[in-house]
Short mmCIF file of C-alpha atoms and ligand atoms in Angstrom, two decimals:
data_model
loop_
_atom_site.label_atom_id
_atom_site.label_comp_id
_atom_site.label_asym_id
_atom_site.label_seq_id
_atom_site.Cartn_x
_atom_site.Cartn_y
_atom_site.Cartn_z
CA MET A 1 3.21 -46.10 -24.83
CA PRO A 2 1.86 -46.96 -27.92
CA VAL A 3 3.67 -49.56 -30.24
CA ILE A 4 5.32 -47.54 -32.96
CA THR A 5 5.55 -49.27 -36.10
CA CYS A 6 5.38 -46.42 -38.98
CA ILE A 7 6.05 -42.69 -39.38
CA ASP A 8 2.13 -42.29 -39.39
CA ASP A 9 2.51 -43.31 -35.70
CA LEU A 10 5.10 -40.70 -34.95
CA LYS A 11 2.75 -38.09 -36.65
CA ARG A 12 -0.24 -38.79 -34.66
CA ILE A 13 1.69 -38.37 -31.34
CA TYR A 14 3.29 -35.14 -32.85
CA GLU A 15 -0.17 -33.69 -33.52
CA ARG A 16 -1.35 -34.27 -30.03
CA ARG A 17 1.92 -33.08 -28.22
CA VAL A 18 2.98 -29.86 -30.32
CA PRO A 19 1.13 -26.61 -30.42
CA ARG A 20 -1.57 -26.26 -33.43
CA MET A 21 0.46 -23.38 -35.26
CA PHE A 22 3.76 -25.42 -35.29
CA TYR A 23 1.99 -28.73 -36.33
CA ASP A 24 0.13 -26.57 -39.14
CA TYR A 25 3.62 -24.86 -40.20
CA ALA A 26 4.88 -28.44 -40.90
CA GLU A 27 2.02 -29.84 -42.27
CA SER A 28 1.07 -27.05 -44.78
CA GLY A 29 1.52 -26.75 -48.50
CA SER A 30 1.17 -23.35 -50.41
CA TRP A 31 -2.31 -22.35 -51.65
CA THR A 32 -4.50 -25.44 -52.51
CA GLU A 33 -1.58 -28.06 -51.56
CA GLN A 34 -2.01 -29.88 -54.81
CA THR A 35 1.85 -30.02 -55.10
CA PHE A 36 2.00 -30.81 -51.29
CA ARG A 37 -0.35 -33.67 -51.78
CA GLU A 38 1.10 -35.06 -55.25
CA ASN A 39 4.48 -35.18 -53.69
CA THR A 40 3.58 -38.30 -51.78
CA SER A 41 0.51 -39.53 -54.04
CA ASP A 42 3.15 -39.69 -56.90
CA PHE A 43 5.26 -42.06 -54.99
CA ASP A 44 2.45 -44.41 -54.52
CA GLN A 45 1.91 -44.76 -58.32
CA ILE A 46 5.20 -46.52 -58.66
CA ARG A 47 5.37 -50.19 -57.60
CA LEU A 48 8.41 -52.50 -56.70
CA ARG A 49 9.19 -55.65 -58.61
CA GLN A 50 9.37 -58.78 -56.44
CA ARG A 51 12.07 -61.11 -56.89
CA VAL A 52 12.68 -64.52 -55.27
CA ALA A 53 15.41 -67.07 -54.38
CA VAL A 54 18.13 -64.63 -54.14
CA ASP A 55 20.63 -64.49 -51.55
CA MET A 56 19.82 -61.74 -49.30
CA SER A 57 22.36 -62.03 -46.65
CA GLY A 58 24.98 -59.33 -45.68
CA ARG A 59 22.97 -56.54 -47.03
CA SER A 60 23.74 -52.81 -46.51
CA THR A 61 22.33 -49.47 -47.10
CA LYS A 62 25.53 -47.50 -46.61
CA THR A 63 26.51 -45.27 -49.60
CA GLN A 64 28.06 -41.82 -49.59
CA MET A 65 26.35 -38.32 -50.41
CA ILE A 66 28.78 -35.68 -51.78
CA GLY A 67 31.58 -37.95 -50.54
CA GLU A 68 30.77 -38.44 -47.11
CA ASP A 69 29.95 -41.90 -45.89
CA VAL A 70 26.12 -42.25 -45.07
CA ALA A 71 24.47 -45.22 -43.04
CA MET A 72 21.64 -44.87 -45.59
CA PRO A 73 21.10 -42.44 -48.54
CA VAL A 74 19.25 -40.11 -46.46
CA ALA A 75 19.81 -36.65 -45.19
CA LEU A 76 17.83 -34.45 -42.43
CA ALA A 77 16.62 -31.45 -44.41
CA PRO A 78 16.88 -27.84 -43.45
CA VAL A 79 13.37 -27.29 -41.49
CA GLY A 80 12.75 -23.80 -40.43
CA LEU A 81 11.62 -23.26 -36.82
CA THR A 82 12.48 -26.77 -35.82
CA GLY A 83 13.19 -25.64 -32.38
CA MET A 84 9.57 -24.79 -32.09
CA GLN A 85 8.32 -28.31 -32.56
CA SER A 86 10.79 -29.49 -29.57
CA ALA A 87 12.96 -27.18 -27.18
CA ASP A 88 16.48 -27.21 -28.67
CA GLY A 89 15.07 -29.11 -31.52
CA GLU A 90 17.68 -28.41 -33.92
CA ILE A 91 20.37 -29.82 -31.18
CA LYS A 92 18.26 -32.92 -30.76
CA ALA A 93 17.77 -33.70 -34.53
CA ALA A 94 21.29 -33.19 -35.25
CA ARG A 95 22.48 -35.56 -32.45
CA ALA A 96 20.18 -38.12 -33.35
CA ALA A 97 21.39 -37.81 -37.02
CA GLU A 98 25.10 -38.13 -36.23
CA LYS A 99 24.44 -41.12 -34.00
CA PHE A 100 22.71 -42.69 -36.95
CA GLY A 101 25.34 -41.73 -39.49
CA VAL A 102 23.31 -39.46 -41.73
CA PRO A 103 24.03 -35.74 -42.48
CA PHE A 104 22.09 -33.05 -40.61
CA THR A 105 21.32 -29.74 -42.40
CA LEU A 106 20.64 -26.67 -40.35
CA SER A 107 18.20 -23.85 -41.60
CA THR A 108 19.09 -20.22 -41.83
CA MET A 109 15.53 -20.10 -40.22
CA SER A 110 16.56 -22.35 -37.13
CA ILE A 111 15.65 -21.64 -33.65
CA CYS A 112 19.15 -22.86 -32.27
CA SER A 113 22.16 -21.03 -33.96
CA ILE A 114 24.83 -22.33 -35.90
CA GLU A 115 27.11 -22.01 -32.81
CA ASP A 116 24.36 -23.88 -30.52
CA VAL A 117 24.42 -26.88 -32.80
CA ALA A 118 28.31 -27.03 -33.40
CA GLU A 119 28.82 -26.92 -29.69
CA ASN A 120 26.47 -29.81 -29.03
CA THR A 121 27.25 -32.21 -31.61
CA GLU A 122 30.93 -33.91 -32.94
CA ARG A 123 30.22 -34.33 -36.59
CA PRO A 124 30.31 -31.60 -39.18
CA PHE A 125 26.47 -30.81 -39.99
CA TRP A 126 25.54 -28.94 -43.27
CA PHE A 127 24.28 -25.37 -43.27
CA GLN A 128 21.67 -24.31 -45.56
CA LEU A 129 21.81 -20.63 -46.57
CA TYR A 130 19.08 -18.14 -47.77
CA THR A 131 20.42 -15.23 -49.44
CA MET A 132 19.46 -11.74 -47.99
CA LYS A 133 19.39 -7.96 -49.39
CA ASP A 134 22.21 -7.52 -46.46
CA GLU A 135 25.12 -8.71 -48.15
CA ASP A 136 27.42 -8.12 -44.90
CA TYR A 137 25.00 -10.48 -42.95
CA VAL A 138 25.05 -13.32 -45.93
CA ASN A 139 29.03 -13.18 -45.57
CA ARG A 140 28.82 -13.19 -42.05
CA LEU A 141 26.68 -16.36 -41.90
CA ILE A 142 29.07 -18.06 -44.41
CA GLU A 143 31.98 -16.89 -41.96
CA ARG A 144 30.03 -18.35 -39.06
CA ALA A 145 29.12 -21.70 -41.06
CA ARG A 146 32.85 -22.02 -41.91
CA ALA A 147 33.98 -21.34 -38.33
CA ALA A 148 31.44 -24.27 -37.07
CA LYS A 149 33.20 -26.47 -39.58
CA CYS A 150 30.05 -27.15 -41.51
CA SER A 151 30.98 -29.32 -44.35
CA ALA A 152 28.77 -28.46 -46.97
CA LEU A 153 26.65 -25.11 -47.84
CA VAL A 154 23.12 -26.00 -49.00
CA ILE A 155 21.91 -22.88 -51.11
CA THR A 156 18.17 -22.68 -51.37
CA LEU A 157 16.79 -21.46 -54.65
CA ASP A 158 13.23 -21.75 -54.63
CA LEU A 159 12.16 -19.32 -51.74
CA GLN A 160 13.17 -15.82 -52.78
CA ILE A 161 10.01 -14.87 -51.83
CA LEU A 162 7.35 -16.99 -49.35
CA GLY A 163 4.99 -19.20 -50.84
CA GLN A 164 1.46 -18.29 -49.02
CA ARG A 165 0.47 -21.23 -46.75
CA HIS A 166 -3.01 -20.19 -45.48
CA LYS A 167 -3.12 -21.65 -42.19
CA ASP A 168 0.27 -19.90 -41.04
CA LEU A 169 -1.59 -16.46 -41.89
CA LYS A 170 -4.79 -17.69 -39.80
CA ASN A 171 -2.78 -18.92 -36.78
CA GLY A 172 -0.46 -15.83 -36.79
CA LEU A 173 2.45 -17.89 -36.99
CA SER A 174 5.55 -16.68 -34.90
CA ALA A 175 8.49 -17.58 -32.79
CA PRO A 176 7.95 -17.59 -29.77
CA PRO A 177 4.07 -17.87 -30.29
CA LYS A 178 2.17 -14.56 -29.58
CA LEU A 179 0.02 -15.18 -26.64
CA THR A 180 -3.58 -14.56 -28.22
CA PRO A 181 -6.71 -16.08 -26.54
CA LYS A 182 -6.77 -18.62 -29.27
CA THR A 183 -2.93 -19.55 -29.04
CA LEU A 184 -3.24 -19.67 -25.04
CA ALA A 185 -6.34 -21.77 -25.27
CA ASN A 186 -4.23 -24.52 -27.43
CA LEU A 187 -1.24 -24.04 -25.53
CA ALA A 188 -3.28 -24.81 -22.29
CA THR A 189 -3.47 -28.44 -23.63
CA LYS A 190 0.33 -28.68 -24.67
CA TRP A 191 1.72 -29.25 -21.09
CA GLY A 192 4.78 -31.39 -22.20
CA TRP A 193 5.90 -29.20 -24.77
CA GLY A 194 5.40 -26.02 -22.74
CA LEU A 195 7.44 -27.27 -19.68
CA GLU A 196 10.41 -28.22 -22.09
CA MET A 197 10.03 -24.91 -23.69
CA LEU A 198 10.41 -23.05 -20.35
CA GLY A 199 13.64 -24.89 -19.80
CA THR A 200 15.39 -23.42 -22.77
CA LYS A 201 16.35 -20.10 -23.76
CA ARG A 202 16.21 -20.83 -27.52
CA ARG A 203 13.04 -19.58 -28.69
CA SER A 204 13.27 -17.04 -31.52
CA PHE A 205 15.38 -17.55 -34.56
CA GLY A 206 19.08 -17.95 -33.50
CA ASN A 207 20.64 -17.01 -36.66
CA ILE A 208 18.87 -13.94 -37.10
CA VAL A 209 17.82 -11.99 -33.98
CA GLY A 210 20.87 -10.06 -32.81
CA HIS A 211 22.42 -10.38 -36.12
CA VAL A 212 20.35 -8.57 -38.49
CA LYS A 213 19.32 -4.87 -38.34
CA GLY A 214 15.84 -3.52 -39.53
CA ILE A 215 13.41 -6.17 -39.04
CA THR A 216 9.98 -5.03 -37.82
CA ASP A 217 9.01 -8.16 -36.16
CA PRO A 218 11.99 -10.87 -35.58
CA SER A 219 9.60 -13.22 -34.42
CA SER A 220 7.61 -13.23 -37.91
CA LEU A 221 8.92 -15.55 -40.36
CA MET A 222 6.42 -13.84 -43.06
CA ALA A 223 7.77 -10.24 -41.94
CA TRP A 224 11.59 -10.85 -42.15
CA THR A 225 11.30 -13.09 -45.32
CA GLY A 226 9.44 -10.18 -47.00
CA GLU A 227 11.97 -7.43 -45.76
CA GLN A 228 14.98 -9.22 -45.92
CA PHE A 229 15.11 -12.06 -48.78
CA ASP A 230 16.90 -11.08 -51.82
CA PRO A 231 14.71 -10.95 -54.71
CA THR A 232 17.81 -10.37 -57.17
CA LEU A 233 19.43 -13.71 -56.62
CA ASP A 234 20.44 -15.06 -59.78
CA TRP A 235 23.09 -17.51 -61.06
CA GLY A 236 25.75 -14.87 -60.96
CA LYS A 237 25.29 -14.18 -57.45
CA ILE A 238 25.02 -17.97 -56.66
CA ALA A 239 28.59 -18.54 -58.28
CA LYS A 240 30.05 -15.53 -56.04
CA ILE A 241 28.64 -17.23 -53.12
CA LYS A 242 29.97 -20.36 -53.89
CA GLU A 243 33.49 -18.93 -54.58
CA LYS A 244 33.23 -17.22 -51.17
CA TRP A 245 32.26 -20.37 -49.33
CA GLY A 246 35.09 -22.23 -51.16
CA GLY A 247 33.63 -25.69 -49.88
CA LYS A 248 31.20 -28.12 -51.12
CA VAL A 249 27.79 -26.60 -52.50
CA ILE A 250 24.49 -28.47 -52.71
CA LEU A 251 21.98 -26.42 -54.56
CA LYS A 252 18.44 -26.91 -53.44
CA GLY A 253 15.14 -26.45 -55.26
CA ILE A 254 15.72 -27.68 -58.92
CA LEU A 255 12.80 -28.77 -60.74
CA ASP A 256 13.46 -28.12 -64.21
CA ALA A 257 16.13 -29.66 -66.80
CA GLU A 258 17.29 -26.30 -67.81
CA ASP A 259 17.80 -25.07 -64.16
CA ALA A 260 19.79 -28.32 -63.51
CA LYS A 261 22.04 -27.53 -66.44
CA MET A 262 22.83 -24.23 -65.08
CA ALA A 263 23.37 -25.50 -61.60
CA LEU A 264 26.23 -28.03 -63.25
CA LYS A 265 27.40 -24.65 -65.11
CA VAL A 266 27.93 -23.06 -61.94
CA GLY A 267 29.99 -26.16 -60.45
CA ALA A 268 27.75 -27.16 -57.71
CA ASP A 269 28.59 -30.54 -56.07
CA ALA A 270 25.07 -31.71 -56.01
CA ILE A 271 21.48 -30.68 -56.81
CA VAL A 272 18.41 -31.33 -54.86
CA VAL A 273 15.28 -32.11 -56.79
CA SER A 274 12.67 -30.34 -54.69
CA ASN A 275 9.71 -28.22 -54.72
CA HIS A 276 10.21 -27.25 -51.03
CA GLY A 277 7.62 -29.81 -50.01
CA GLY A 278 4.77 -28.43 -51.91
CA ARG A 279 5.21 -25.08 -49.77
CA GLN A 280 6.35 -22.63 -52.54
CA LEU A 281 5.01 -22.80 -56.09
CA ASP A 282 1.56 -24.79 -55.88
CA GLY A 283 0.80 -26.43 -59.32
CA ALA A 284 4.43 -27.36 -59.72
CA ILE A 285 5.17 -30.99 -60.54
CA SER A 286 6.06 -33.37 -57.93
CA SER A 287 9.79 -33.97 -57.19
CA ILE A 288 9.83 -37.83 -57.81
CA ARG A 289 7.84 -36.92 -61.43
CA ALA A 290 10.55 -34.18 -62.13
CA LEU A 291 13.42 -36.54 -61.10
CA PRO A 292 13.99 -38.73 -64.48
CA ALA A 293 13.98 -35.78 -67.10
CA ILE A 294 16.58 -34.00 -64.63
CA LEU A 295 18.66 -37.62 -64.32
CA ASP A 296 18.56 -37.52 -68.06
CA ALA A 297 19.83 -33.99 -68.58
CA VAL A 298 22.48 -33.99 -66.05
CA GLY A 299 22.55 -37.23 -64.02
CA ASP A 300 26.04 -38.26 -65.32
CA GLN A 301 27.73 -35.42 -64.34
CA ILE A 302 26.58 -34.10 -61.06
CA GLU A 303 25.30 -35.73 -58.03
CA VAL A 304 21.31 -35.60 -57.95
CA HIS A 305 19.41 -35.53 -54.48
CA LEU A 306 15.53 -35.65 -54.08
CA ASP A 307 13.39 -34.30 -51.46
CA SER A 308 9.50 -33.65 -51.07
CA GLY A 309 7.27 -36.48 -50.45
CA ILE A 310 9.36 -38.97 -48.34
CA ARG A 311 7.50 -40.60 -45.68
CA SER A 312 8.93 -44.24 -46.11
CA GLY A 313 11.95 -46.42 -46.37
CA GLN A 314 10.13 -47.50 -49.79
CA ASP A 315 10.01 -43.97 -51.03
CA ILE A 316 13.70 -43.59 -50.39
CA LEU A 317 14.26 -47.07 -52.36
CA LYS A 318 12.00 -45.48 -55.24
CA ALA A 319 14.04 -42.39 -55.50
CA VAL A 320 17.55 -44.20 -55.42
CA ALA A 321 16.27 -46.63 -57.72
CA MET A 322 15.49 -44.20 -60.14
CA GLY A 323 18.92 -42.68 -60.01
CA ALA A 324 19.13 -40.34 -57.20
CA LYS A 325 22.13 -40.43 -55.31
CA GLY A 326 20.36 -39.55 -51.87
CA THR A 327 17.24 -38.09 -50.53
CA PHE A 328 16.28 -35.53 -47.83
CA ILE A 329 13.57 -35.97 -45.27
CA GLY A 330 11.87 -33.13 -43.60
CA ARG A 331 8.45 -33.71 -42.28
CA ALA A 332 9.39 -37.58 -41.54
CA PHE A 333 12.05 -36.51 -38.99
CA VAL A 334 9.93 -33.43 -37.68
CA TYR A 335 7.10 -35.85 -36.85
CA GLY A 336 9.33 -38.15 -34.75
CA LEU A 337 11.14 -34.86 -32.91
CA GLY A 338 7.52 -33.33 -32.03
CA ALA A 339 6.54 -36.67 -30.79
CA MET A 340 9.54 -37.77 -28.60
CA GLY A 341 12.35 -35.48 -29.03
CA GLU A 342 15.91 -36.95 -29.90
CA ARG A 343 14.35 -40.52 -29.54
CA GLY A 344 11.45 -39.72 -31.85
CA VAL A 345 14.16 -38.69 -34.46
CA THR A 346 16.08 -41.78 -34.06
CA THR A 347 12.94 -43.75 -34.31
CA ALA A 348 12.10 -42.06 -37.54
CA LEU A 349 15.51 -43.02 -38.93
CA GLU A 350 15.15 -46.49 -37.74
CA ILE A 351 11.57 -47.07 -39.33
CA LEU A 352 12.72 -45.82 -42.63
CA HIS A 353 15.80 -47.85 -42.61
CA LYS A 354 14.03 -50.96 -41.66
CA GLU A 355 11.35 -50.30 -44.47
CA MET A 356 14.28 -49.70 -46.94
CA ASP A 357 16.48 -52.66 -46.02
CA THR A 358 13.47 -55.27 -46.16
CA SER A 359 12.10 -53.78 -49.23
CA MET A 360 15.43 -53.97 -50.85
CA ALA A 361 15.71 -57.77 -49.71
CA LEU A 362 12.19 -58.60 -51.23
CA CYS A 363 13.46 -56.98 -54.27
CA GLY A 364 16.39 -59.07 -54.25
CA ARG A 365 19.02 -56.44 -53.94
CA ARG A 366 21.69 -56.42 -51.11
CA THR A 367 23.35 -52.91 -51.74
CA ILE A 368 22.74 -49.65 -52.76
CA ASP A 369 24.79 -50.01 -56.04
CA GLU A 370 22.47 -53.06 -56.90
CA LEU A 371 19.65 -50.62 -57.17
CA GLY A 372 18.51 -49.59 -60.68
CA ARG A 373 15.24 -48.74 -62.63
CA ASP A 374 14.92 -52.56 -63.14
CA VAL A 375 13.83 -52.77 -59.53
CA LEU A 376 10.88 -50.37 -60.34
CA LEU A 377 7.35 -50.75 -62.23
CA ILE A 378 6.63 -47.48 -63.12
CA PRO A 379 3.35 -46.59 -65.14
CA GLU A 380 3.48 -45.62 -68.69
CA GLY A 381 3.32 -41.86 -69.02
CA PHE A 382 4.38 -41.53 -65.27
CA GLU A 383 6.46 -38.44 -66.40
CA GLY A 384 3.56 -37.17 -68.38
CA ARG A 385 3.47 -35.04 -71.41
CA TRP A 386 3.41 -31.47 -70.27
CA GLN A 387 3.51 -28.79 -72.97
C1 LIG B 401 10.95 -22.32 -44.97
O1 LIG B 401 11.90 -22.97 -45.30
C2 LIG B 401 9.64 -22.59 -44.93
O2 LIG B 401 9.35 -23.53 -46.27
O3 LIG B 401 8.77 -22.42 -44.36
#
């Protein structure tokens, strides 16, 4: 077993173990992938301020996100098809998150259903909702999330239509994979993955199949997002969903201060500054670059979280020092899951925690409350003057 010291190590094992179409699904941005790339390269532009001779004993990364205690300011993001990265992947990831003490968010596009995850975990998880044309179905999803005791509804706002990821089209992405000669040739080299998949019944979209009528190809993400997602979603509808849910609501996919103000008006408990990991509007600004203006607009009135681009504990530190109350990781946990199942997700969380804790110490800070912009060295013009 190789020595694993960073998230990139997990990614290398993941790439070897998991069928190409699912690796490509996670590792893609839309069109030219400019936003996907800049989500990470913009984090690299920010530097940390080294401070010395500060008592660094008794450190803690503990804090709260939407009033829930978290071991560090990180939640597992909703990631579609997670149960194709590893058999029963959502259950494995949720278990690792609950043992570590961070929230897990189940995607509407998951393989394991809401009920599957609830039966196999003890702590409440968060449920991510996509709004569909079929209102009855959306209402039933909300009811199912309530029955499963989910403690927050994460409504994704930046995917009413699906951004084009070239590789998914070329690979014929589906769950379960369609057995074409090309797919079969690749699957033949993924024995460990395949054997585990044969051992589970959960191989298609658990929240959808058997629950939604009129989908021409339930195994195809592209087909059913095109057919089912609600292109008319607007702030009025979001307010209605919030009312129907009645619990905590996180609005995900905010990248503009004007939209952040709308989210505030609707009464959301938190927003996630996000461009969907660079998977939707290619050419959009990176999340970390968008964060300061959004914080200036609403940061004192609503909890602001961030996702897209986080691959290290230092990235988490940078986002939190800038003013985010929490972050979401997607690919960083998926690499661990694909590489080593539940243990891999735990390893990813441990790596991120260690990187964050050590960096905090070397910046002369002991707690999350002590983190502020003065920990960061942000290049002049980082936010840019975009007209
Ligand atoms: C779904 O959320 C996706 O980005 O594919």
